[in-house]
Coordinates of C-alpha atoms in Angstrom, one line a residue:
X155 CA 64.1 61.3 77.8
X156 CA 62.8 57.8 77.8
X157 CA 61.9 57.8 81.5
X158 CA 60.4 61.3 81.1
X159 CA 58.0 59.8 78.4
X160 CA 56.9 57.2 80.9
X161 CA 56.4 59.8 83.7
X162 CA 54.4 62.1 81.5
X163 CA 52.2 59.3 80.3
X164 CA 51.4 58.2 83.9
X165 CA 50.7 61.7 85.0
X166 CA 48.3 62.5 82.2
X167 CA 46.6 59.1 81.5
X168 CA 47.3 56.6 84.3
X169 CA 48.1 52.9 83.9
X170 CA 45.6 50.3 82.8
X171 CA 43.3 52.6 80.8
X172 CA 42.4 54.7 83.9
X173 CA 42.6 58.0 82.0
X174 CA 39.5 60.1 81.6
X175 CA 37.6 57.7 79.3
X176 CA 38.3 54.8 81.7
X177 CA 37.1 56.9 84.7
X178 CA 33.9 57.9 82.7
X179 CA 33.3 54.3 81.8
X180 CA 33.6 53.3 85.4
X181 CA 31.1 56.1 86.5
X182 CA 28.6 55.0 83.8
X183 CA 28.8 51.4 85.0
X184 CA 28.1 52.4 88.6
X185 CA 24.9 54.4 87.9
X186 CA 22.2 54.9 85.3
X187 CA 23.7 58.1 84.2
X188 CA 27.0 60.0 84.8
X189 CA 26.1 62.6 87.4
X190 CA 27.5 66.0 88.5
X191 CA 29.2 64.4 91.4
X192 CA 31.0 62.0 89.2
X193 CA 32.2 64.7 86.9
X194 CA 33.5 66.7 89.9
X195 CA 35.4 63.8 91.3
X196 CA 37.0 62.9 88.0
X197 CA 37.9 66.5 87.4
X198 CA 39.7 66.6 90.7
X199 CA 41.6 63.4 89.9
X200 CA 42.8 64.6 86.5
X201 CA 43.1 68.3 87.3
X202 CA 40.8 69.5 84.7
X203 CA 37.8 71.9 84.7
X204 CA 34.4 70.2 85.2
X205 CA 33.3 71.7 82.0
X206 CA 35.9 69.8 80.0
X207 CA 34.7 66.6 81.5
X208 CA 31.0 67.5 80.9
X209 CA 31.9 68.1 77.3
X210 CA 33.4 64.6 76.9
X211 CA 30.6 62.9 78.9
X212 CA 27.9 64.6 76.8
X213 CA 29.7 63.9 73.4
X214 CA 30.2 60.1 73.5
X215 CA 27.3 57.8 72.8
X216 CA 28.4 55.5 75.6
X217 CA 27.9 58.2 78.2
X218 CA 25.1 60.3 76.7
X219 CA 22.2 57.9 77.0
X220 CA 20.7 56.1 80.1
X221 CA 22.0 52.7 81.2
X222 CA 20.1 50.0 82.9
X223 CA 21.4 46.9 84.7
X224 CA 20.9 45.2 81.3
X225 CA 22.2 47.5 78.5
X226 CA 21.4 46.4 75.0
X227 CA 23.0 48.0 71.9
X228 CA 21.3 47.2 68.6
X229 CA 23.3 47.6 65.3
X230 CA 21.8 50.0 62.8
X231 CA 24.8 49.7 60.4
X232 CA 24.5 49.1 56.7
X233 CA 24.7 45.3 56.7
X234 CA 22.1 45.1 59.4
X235 CA 19.9 47.7 57.6
X236 CA 20.1 45.5 54.4
X237 CA 19.3 42.3 56.2
X238 CA 16.5 43.8 58.4
X239 CA 15.6 47.2 57.0
X240 CA 14.6 49.8 59.7
X241 CA 13.1 47.1 61.8
X242 CA 16.0 46.3 64.2
X243 CA 15.3 49.1 66.7
X244 CA 11.5 48.6 66.7
X245 CA 12.0 44.9 67.2
X246 CA 14.2 45.6 70.2
X247 CA 11.7 48.1 71.5
X248 CA 8.8 45.7 71.4
X249 CA 10.9 42.9 72.9
X250 CA 12.4 44.9 75.7
X251 CA 9.6 47.4 76.4
X252 CA 11.9 50.4 76.3
X253 CA 12.7 53.2 73.8
X254 CA 16.3 54.0 72.6
X255 CA 18.2 56.2 74.9
X256 CA 16.0 55.5 77.8
X257 CA 15.7 52.9 80.6
X258 CA 12.6 50.7 81.4
X259 CA 10.3 51.8 84.2
X260 CA 12.0 49.5 86.7
X261 CA 15.4 50.6 85.6
X262 CA 16.5 47.1 84.7
X263 CA 16.9 47.5 80.9
X264 CA 18.2 50.2 78.6
X265 CA 18.5 50.4 74.9
X266 CA 20.6 52.2 72.4
X267 CA 21.5 52.0 68.6
X268 CA 25.0 51.6 67.3
X269 CA 26.1 52.0 63.7
X270 CA 28.3 48.9 63.7
X271 CA 29.1 46.1 66.1
X272 CA 31.3 44.1 63.7
X273 CA 29.0 41.2 63.0
X274 CA 28.2 42.2 59.4
X275 CA 28.8 38.6 58.3
X276 CA 25.9 37.4 60.4
X277 CA 23.6 40.5 60.6
X278 CA 21.3 41.8 62.1
X279 CA 23.1 42.0 65.4
X280 CA 23.0 43.3 68.9
X281 CA 25.1 43.3 72.0
X282 CA 23.3 42.3 75.2
X283 CA 25.8 43.7 77.7
X284 CA 29.0 42.1 76.3
X285 CA 27.1 39.1 74.8
X286 CA 26.7 39.2 71.0
X287 CA 23.4 38.3 69.4
X288 CA 23.2 37.9 65.6
X289 CA 21.0 36.4 63.0
X290 CA 17.3 36.5 62.0
X291 CA 14.4 36.9 64.5
X292 CA 16.4 39.3 66.6
X293 CA 13.5 40.2 68.8
X294 CA 12.9 36.6 69.8
X295 CA 16.6 36.2 70.5
X296 CA 16.7 39.2 72.8
X297 CA 13.8 37.6 74.8
X298 CA 15.5 34.2 75.0
X299 CA 17.3 33.4 78.2
X300 CA 20.0 31.6 76.3
X301 CA 21.4 33.5 73.3
X302 CA 22.7 31.2 70.5
X303 CA 26.4 31.3 70.0
X304 CA 27.3 33.7 67.2
X305 CA 29.6 32.0 64.7
X306 CA 33.3 33.2 64.7
X307 CA 34.3 35.4 61.8
X308 CA 35.0 33.3 58.7
X309 CA 38.3 34.1 57.0
X310 CA 40.4 32.8 54.1
X311 CA 43.8 33.8 52.5
X312 CA 43.6 33.9 48.7
X313 CA 46.8 35.9 48.1
X314 CA 50.0 34.0 47.2
X315 CA 51.3 34.5 50.7
X316 CA 49.5 34.9 54.0
X317 CA 50.7 38.3 55.3
X318 CA 48.3 40.0 57.6
X319 CA 46.5 36.7 58.5
X320 CA 49.7 34.7 58.8
X321 CA 49.3 34.3 62.6
X322 CA 45.6 33.3 62.3
X323 CA 46.3 30.6 59.7
X324 CA 49.2 29.2 61.6
X325 CA 51.8 30.2 59.0
X326 CA 53.9 32.2 61.6
X327 CA 54.0 32.8 65.3
X328 CA 54.2 36.3 66.8
X329 CA 57.1 37.9 68.6
X330 CA 59.6 36.1 66.4
X331 CA 61.0 39.3 64.8
X332 CA 60.9 41.7 67.8
X333 CA 63.9 40.2 69.8
X334 CA 66.1 40.5 66.7
X335 CA 64.9 44.2 66.1
X336 CA 65.9 45.3 69.6
X337 CA 69.0 43.2 69.7
X338 CA 70.7 44.5 66.6
X339 CA 68.3 46.4 64.4
X340 CA 68.5 50.1 63.6
X341 CA 65.5 52.4 63.3
X342 CA 66.7 53.7 59.9
X343 CA 67.1 50.1 58.6
X344 CA 63.6 49.2 59.6
X345 CA 62.1 52.3 58.0
X346 CA 64.1 51.4 54.8
X347 CA 62.7 47.9 54.7
X348 CA 59.1 49.1 55.1
X349 CA 59.7 51.7 52.4
X350 CA 61.0 49.1 50.0
X351 CA 57.9 47.0 50.7
X352 CA 55.7 50.0 49.7
X353 CA 53.4 49.4 52.7
X354 CA 50.7 52.1 52.9
X355 CA 48.2 52.7 55.6
X356 CA 45.2 50.3 55.5
X357 CA 42.7 52.6 57.3
X358 CA 41.7 54.4 54.2
X359 CA 44.2 57.2 53.7
X360 CA 46.8 55.0 52.0
X361 CA 49.7 57.1 53.4
X362 CA 53.2 55.5 53.1
X363 CA 54.0 54.0 56.5
X364 CA 57.7 54.6 56.4
X365 CA 57.2 58.2 55.5
X366 CA 54.9 58.7 58.5
X367 CA 57.4 57.1 60.8
X368 CA 60.2 59.3 59.5
X369 CA 58.0 62.4 60.0
X370 CA 57.3 61.4 63.6
X371 CA 61.0 61.4 64.6
X372 CA 60.8 64.9 66.1
X373 CA 61.6 66.0 69.6
X374 CA 61.3 63.4 72.3
X375 CA 59.2 62.0 73.9
X376 CA 57.3 60.4 71.0
X377 CA 54.4 58.1 70.8
X378 CA 52.9 55.4 68.5
X379 CA 49.2 54.6 68.5
X380 CA 47.3 51.6 67.0
X381 CA 44.0 52.8 65.7
X382 CA 41.5 50.1 66.5
X383 CA 38.5 52.3 66.1
X384 CA 37.2 50.4 63.1
X385 CA 33.9 52.3 62.7
X386 CA 32.9 51.8 59.0
X387 CA 29.6 49.8 59.0
X388 CA 30.5 46.7 56.9
X389 CA 34.1 46.3 58.1
X390 CA 35.1 43.8 60.7
X391 CA 38.7 42.8 59.8
X392 CA 40.2 44.7 62.6
X393 CA 37.9 43.0 65.1
X394 CA 39.2 39.7 63.7
X395 CA 42.8 40.7 64.3
X396 CA 42.2 42.4 67.7
X397 CA 40.4 39.3 68.9
X398 CA 42.1 36.5 67.1
X399 CA 45.7 37.6 66.8
X400 CA 46.4 40.5 69.3
X401 CA 50.0 39.6 69.7
X402 CA 50.7 40.3 66.1
X403 CA 49.2 43.7 66.3
X404 CA 51.3 44.4 69.5
X405 CA 54.4 43.2 67.8
X406 CA 53.7 45.5 64.8
X407 CA 53.2 48.4 67.2
X408 CA 56.4 47.7 69.1
X409 CA 58.3 47.6 65.9
X410 CA 56.7 50.9 64.9
X411 CA 57.8 52.3 68.3
X412 CA 61.4 51.3 67.7
X413 CA 61.4 52.7 64.2
X414 CA 60.0 56.0 65.4
X415 CA 62.1 56.1 68.6
X416 CA 58.9 56.1 70.8
X417 CA 58.9 54.4 74.2
X418 CA 55.1 54.3 74.6
X419 CA 52.4 52.8 72.6
X420 CA 48.7 53.0 72.9
X421 CA 46.0 50.6 71.4
X422 CA 42.7 52.4 71.0
X423 CA 39.8 49.9 70.7
X424 CA 36.2 50.9 70.1
X425 CA 33.8 50.0 72.9
X426 CA 31.6 48.3 70.4
X427 CA 34.2 45.5 70.4
X428 CA 34.2 44.5 74.2
X429 CA 35.8 41.1 73.5
X430 CA 38.6 42.8 71.6
X431 CA 39.3 45.2 74.5
X432 CA 39.6 42.3 76.9
X433 CA 41.9 40.2 74.6
X434 CA 44.2 43.1 73.8
X435 CA 44.6 43.9 77.6
X436 CA 45.3 40.2 78.2
X437 CA 47.8 40.2 75.4
X438 CA 49.6 43.2 76.8
X439 CA 49.9 41.6 80.2
X440 CA 51.2 38.4 78.6
X441 CA 53.7 40.3 76.5
X442 CA 55.0 42.1 79.6
X443 CA 55.4 38.8 81.4
X444 CA 57.3 37.3 78.5
X445 CA 59.7 40.3 78.5
X446 CA 58.5 41.7 75.1
X447 CA 57.4 45.0 76.8
X448 CA 58.8 47.0 79.6
X449 CA 62.2 48.5 80.4
X450 CA 65.4 47.2 78.8
X451 CA 63.4 44.9 76.4
X452 CA 65.2 41.6 75.9
X453 CA 68.4 42.9 77.6
X454 CA 68.6 45.9 75.2
X455 CA 68.7 49.6 76.1
X456 CA 65.2 50.1 74.5
X457 CA 62.2 50.7 76.8
X458 CA 58.7 50.2 75.3
X459 CA 55.3 49.7 76.9
X460 CA 51.7 49.7 75.8
X461 CA 48.4 50.8 77.2
X462 CA 44.9 49.7 75.9
X463 CA 42.3 52.4 75.9
X464 CA 38.6 51.7 75.3
X465 CA 36.7 54.1 73.2
X466 CA 33.3 55.5 74.1
X467 CA 31.1 55.4 70.9
X468 CA 32.1 57.8 68.2
X469 CA 32.6 57.1 64.5
X470 CA 34.7 60.2 63.8
X471 CA 37.0 59.2 66.6
X472 CA 38.6 56.9 64.1
X473 CA 40.0 60.0 62.4
X474 CA 43.5 60.4 63.8
X475 CA 43.3 63.9 65.2
X476 CA 39.9 63.1 66.8
X477 CA 41.3 59.8 68.1
X478 CA 44.1 61.6 69.9
X479 CA 41.5 64.0 71.4
X480 CA 39.6 61.0 72.6
X481 CA 42.7 59.4 74.1
X482 CA 43.3 62.5 76.2
X483 CA 39.7 62.6 77.3
X484 CA 38.4 65.4 75.2
X485 CA 35.5 65.4 72.8
X486 CA 36.3 63.4 69.8
X487 CA 36.4 66.4 67.4
X488 CA 38.7 66.6 64.5
X489 CA 41.5 69.2 64.5
X490 CA 42.6 71.4 61.6
X491 CA 45.9 70.2 60.0
X492 CA 48.7 71.3 60.0
X493 CA 50.1 70.7 62.5
X494 CA 49.9 66.9 61.8
X495 CA 50.0 64.3 64.6
X496 CA 53.5 63.5 63.5
X497 CA 54.5 67.0 64.7
X498 CA 51.9 67.6 67.4
X499 CA 50.0 64.5 68.6
X500 CA 49.3 62.8 71.8
X501 CA 50.2 65.1 74.8
X502 CA 51.5 67.6 72.2
X503 CA 54.3 65.3 71.2
X504 CA 55.3 63.7 67.8
X505 CA 52.9 60.7 67.3
X506 CA 52.6 58.0 64.6
X507 CA 49.0 56.7 64.3
X508 CA 48.6 53.4 62.3
X509 CA 45.7 51.2 61.6
X510 CA 45.5 47.8 63.2
X511 CA 45.7 46.0 59.8
X512 CA 48.7 48.0 58.8
X513 CA 50.6 47.1 62.0
X514 CA 49.6 43.4 61.6
X515 CA 51.6 43.4 58.3
X516 CA 54.7 44.8 59.7
X517 CA 56.2 41.7 61.3
X518 CA 55.9 39.7 58.0
X519 CA 57.6 42.5 56.1
X520 CA 60.6 42.5 58.4
X521 CA 60.8 38.7 58.5
X522 CA 60.6 38.1 54.8
X523 CA 61.9 41.4 53.5
X524 CA 60.4 44.4 51.8
X525 CA 61.2 43.1 48.4
X526 CA 59.1 40.0 49.0
X527 CA 56.2 42.0 50.1
X528 CA 56.5 44.3 47.0
X529 CA 56.3 41.3 44.8
X530 CA 52.7 40.8 46.0
X531 CA 49.8 42.9 44.6
X532 CA 50.3 45.6 42.0
X533 CA 53.4 47.7 41.1
X534 CA 51.4 50.8 42.0
X535 CA 49.8 49.4 45.2
X536 CA 51.9 46.5 46.6
X537 CA 51.0 43.8 49.0
X538 CA 47.7 42.5 50.3
X539 CA 44.4 43.9 51.6
X540 CA 41.7 42.4 53.8
X541 CA 38.3 42.8 52.4
X542 CA 35.1 42.1 54.3
X543 CA 32.0 40.6 52.6
X544 CA 28.6 41.1 54.3
X545 CA 25.9 38.8 55.3
X546 CA 24.1 38.9 51.9
X547 CA 26.9 37.0 50.2
X548 CA 26.8 33.2 50.1
X549 CA 30.2 33.1 51.7
X550 CA 30.6 36.2 53.9
X551 CA 33.8 36.9 55.9
X552 CA 37.3 38.3 55.7
X553 CA 39.5 37.6 52.7
X554 CA 43.1 38.4 52.3
X555 CA 43.6 39.3 48.6
X556 CA 46.3 41.0 46.6
X557 CA 45.8 44.5 45.3
X558 CA 44.7 44.5 41.6
X559 CA 42.3 41.6 41.7
X560 CA 38.9 42.5 40.0
X561 CA 36.0 43.2 42.3
X562 CA 34.0 40.6 40.3
X563 CA 36.5 37.9 41.4
X564 CA 35.9 38.9 45.0
X565 CA 32.1 39.2 44.7
X566 CA 31.3 36.2 42.5
X567 CA 34.2 33.7 43.0
X568 CA 35.2 34.3 46.7
X569 CA 31.8 35.6 47.9
X570 CA 29.8 33.2 45.7
X571 CA 27.5 36.0 44.7
X572 CA 24.4 36.6 46.7
X573 CA 22.4 34.1 48.7
X574 CA 19.4 32.4 46.9
X575 CA 16.5 34.7 46.5
X576 CA 18.5 38.0 46.3
X577 CA 19.8 39.9 43.3
X578 CA 22.7 42.4 43.6
X579 CA 21.5 45.9 43.0
X580 CA 24.5 47.8 44.3
X581 CA 27.8 47.3 46.0
X582 CA 28.8 49.6 48.8
X583 CA 32.6 49.9 48.9
X584 CA 34.6 51.2 51.8
X585 CA 31.8 52.0 54.1
X586 CA 29.2 54.8 54.1
X587 CA 31.8 57.3 52.9
X588 CA 33.2 55.0 50.3
X589 CA 30.4 54.9 47.8
X590 CA 28.3 52.6 45.6
X591 CA 29.0 50.7 42.4
X592 CA 26.5 49.0 40.1
X593 CA 26.7 45.3 39.2
X594 CA 28.1 46.5 35.8
X595 CA 31.1 48.1 37.5
X596 CA 32.6 44.9 39.0
X597 CA 35.4 44.5 36.5
X598 CA 37.2 47.4 38.2
X599 CA 40.3 46.3 40.0
X600 CA 40.8 46.6 43.8
X601 CA 43.2 49.6 43.5
X602 CA 42.5 52.8 45.3
X603 CA 43.4 55.1 42.5
X604 CA 41.2 53.2 40.0
X605 CA 38.3 53.1 42.4
X606 CA 38.6 56.8 43.0
X607 CA 38.3 57.4 39.3
X608 CA 35.0 55.4 39.4
X609 CA 33.7 57.7 42.1
X610 CA 34.3 55.5 45.2
X611 CA 36.9 55.2 47.9
X612 CA 38.4 51.9 49.0
X613 CA 38.4 53.0 52.6
X614 CA 38.8 50.1 55.1
X615 CA 37.9 47.4 52.4
X616 CA 34.4 46.6 53.3
X617 CA 32.0 45.3 50.6
X618 CA 28.4 45.4 51.5
X619 CA 25.9 43.8 49.0
X620 CA 22.7 45.8 48.6
X621 CA 20.0 43.6 47.2
X622 CA 17.1 44.7 45.0
X623 CA 14.6 44.6 47.9
X624 CA 16.1 47.8 49.3
X625 CA 14.7 50.9 47.6
X626 CA 16.8 53.8 46.6
X627 CA 15.0 56.2 48.9
X628 CA 15.5 53.9 51.9
X629 CA 19.2 53.7 51.2
X630 CA 19.6 57.4 50.6
X631 CA 17.9 58.2 53.9
X632 CA 20.1 55.5 55.6
X633 CA 23.3 57.2 54.4
X634 CA 22.2 60.6 55.4
X635 CA 21.0 59.4 58.7
X636 CA 24.4 57.9 59.5
X637 CA 26.1 61.1 58.4
X638 CA 24.0 63.3 60.6
X639 CA 24.2 60.9 63.6
X640 CA 28.0 60.5 63.4
X641 CA 29.2 64.0 62.5
X642 CA 31.3 65.3 65.3
X643 CA 30.0 68.8 64.9
X644 CA 33.3 70.6 64.9
X645 CA 32.6 72.4 61.6
X646 CA 29.4 74.0 60.4
X647 CA 29.4 72.6 56.8
X648 CA 29.3 69.1 58.1
X649 CA 27.2 69.6 61.3
X650 CA 24.5 71.6 59.4
X651 CA 25.0 70.1 56.0
X652 CA 24.3 66.4 57.1
X653 CA 21.0 67.6 58.6
X654 CA 20.1 69.5 55.6
X655 CA 20.9 66.4 53.5
X656 CA 18.5 64.3 55.6
X657 CA 15.7 66.9 54.9
X658 CA 16.4 66.8 51.2
X659 CA 16.5 62.9 51.1
X660 CA 12.8 62.8 52.4
X661 CA 11.7 64.7 49.3
X662 CA 12.8 62.2 46.7
X663 CA 11.5 61.5 44.1
X664 CA 9.0 64.4 44.5
X665 CA 10.5 67.6 43.1
X666 CA 13.6 65.7 42.2
X667 CA 15.0 68.3 39.8
X668 CA 14.8 71.0 42.5
X669 CA 16.1 68.7 45.2
X670 CA 19.1 67.8 43.0
X671 CA 19.9 71.4 42.5
X672 CA 19.8 72.2 46.2
X673 CA 21.7 69.1 47.1
X674 CA 24.5 70.0 44.6
X675 CA 24.9 73.3 46.3
X676 CA 25.1 71.5 49.6
X677 CA 27.7 69.1 48.3
X678 CA 29.9 72.0 47.2
X679 CA 29.8 73.6 50.6
X680 CA 30.5 70.4 52.4
X681 CA 33.3 69.4 50.1
X682 CA 35.1 72.7 50.3
X683 CA 34.5 73.7 53.9
X684 CA 34.5 70.5 56.0
X685 CA 37.5 70.0 58.3
X686 CA 38.0 66.3 57.7
X687 CA 37.4 63.4 55.3
X688 CA 34.0 62.7 56.9
X689 CA 32.3 65.9 55.7
X690 CA 34.2 65.8 52.4
X691 CA 33.4 62.2 51.8
X692 CA 29.6 62.3 52.3
X693 CA 28.9 64.3 49.1
X694 CA 31.0 61.8 47.0
X695 CA 29.2 58.8 48.6
X696 CA 25.8 60.3 47.9
X697 CA 26.7 61.2 44.3
X698 CA 27.7 57.6 43.6
X699 CA 24.4 56.4 45.1
X700 CA 22.5 58.8 42.9
X701 CA 24.4 57.6 39.8
X702 CA 23.6 53.9 40.6
X703 CA 20.0 54.6 41.5
X704 CA 19.3 57.3 39.0
X705 CA 16.4 55.4 37.3
X706 CA 14.6 55.1 40.7
X707 CA 15.3 58.5 42.1
X708 CA 14.8 60.4 38.8
X709 CA 12.0 58.2 37.1
X710 CA 11.1 60.9 34.6
X711 CA 14.5 60.9 32.9
X712 CA 14.3 57.5 31.1

């Protein structure tokens, strides 16, 4: 069955990312827009109806808008919003002379917004083609012929042991564990070691990794997928790993493949991280050349190979069922569960989807033992977590901390508080769907269960500082705008509810009591009826915002 898995993959997706998304990317690069002829040709190649290809081409942000010879994407994510307000797009419009979603009169420049580009530590930011631009005076930088070099992501290990960042800090080399695994390891023993470690998913769901791997051991062939679609505005730790230590991610994916009994792995990387796409593909080629990937790896009877697929601009594609749809060239809509991806995933086969940060911790667990990992962190939530601090902090960047440390330690000791001239008004935890805490809530420990009790979700571990210059109404509209723009549209409660939320947000603080009543009814519908965590998460995030900013949004109550 191992060879069958290879054949099935090649037939459906092609080698080198030449599946449906790869073909659509190539068509978009050739012309200003993907045309009917492009869709017809691709449909013939992949043996699908043209309508199916038209659905994908019209769904993803990378294909829906116009593209010029010079394509500029401007970040409108939360950190950029805090650092520049709603001025980033107008600044780019004025500088480039083109409106978002269109091309200049001579066809040389096109402009689009993007909800996060992974430069939250140096916002505001934009991508000029594949060249990043970040920092103040964004309009002037777009006009400059020579863009200043954007600083690399700052990172620091503050846990007792460097785990996820062990490769970046020079504590360990990659591919040290993998030869031993294929030479004499057993899938059951690997799953047992990961279970002892208590390793849970780091993408937000916190699902036990060993349990997911065990559940994916159904009928062959099986797949493992690295979810590199880090879309939460405010989070950039996956970009750090994908660009700075791609081999550690690949080694973790290979170990996952062995533990699951999968012979194929896929790394799905969001298109907003073009450097990460290139470095992951180079790492895969180097790993093949070194004998870490391919047939009969390191003289064993185990075959394992990896493809890197570039996303096309969709936040919800980070949800595992939507991601699997995207990998197969469909619209990135979520799918009702059950069946779960571990039963019915990529190509209808059992599939284990793990976040990049999760996989980067796996080699350390096997090298040092699950018990050593379990000694880090908290008995309830073991190990370490990468947290991202945004541009407003004195010391922004990625920090590896142990679970259980107080948020105040992260914000004030590691981050150094806010930069001079700014006062912390709120802390956004876990991205737009995570929620907001007030400065009085910072003694809460970094534990998912405790944070959930405070009304927020840890999510991907981003911490965006909201200063007192941002008004409650501006922030509320920003959250609802993000929700409306990124809803996949698969279910009515989320598709319609996010638009209705935008309408209600414009009425604050006028008729606030009536708005609150109508909004609460909306929350109940979205929470109960939405298909995935996106639609169910928006109400909780907005409720936390209303709690923190109640004095501004409901001025008559105090």
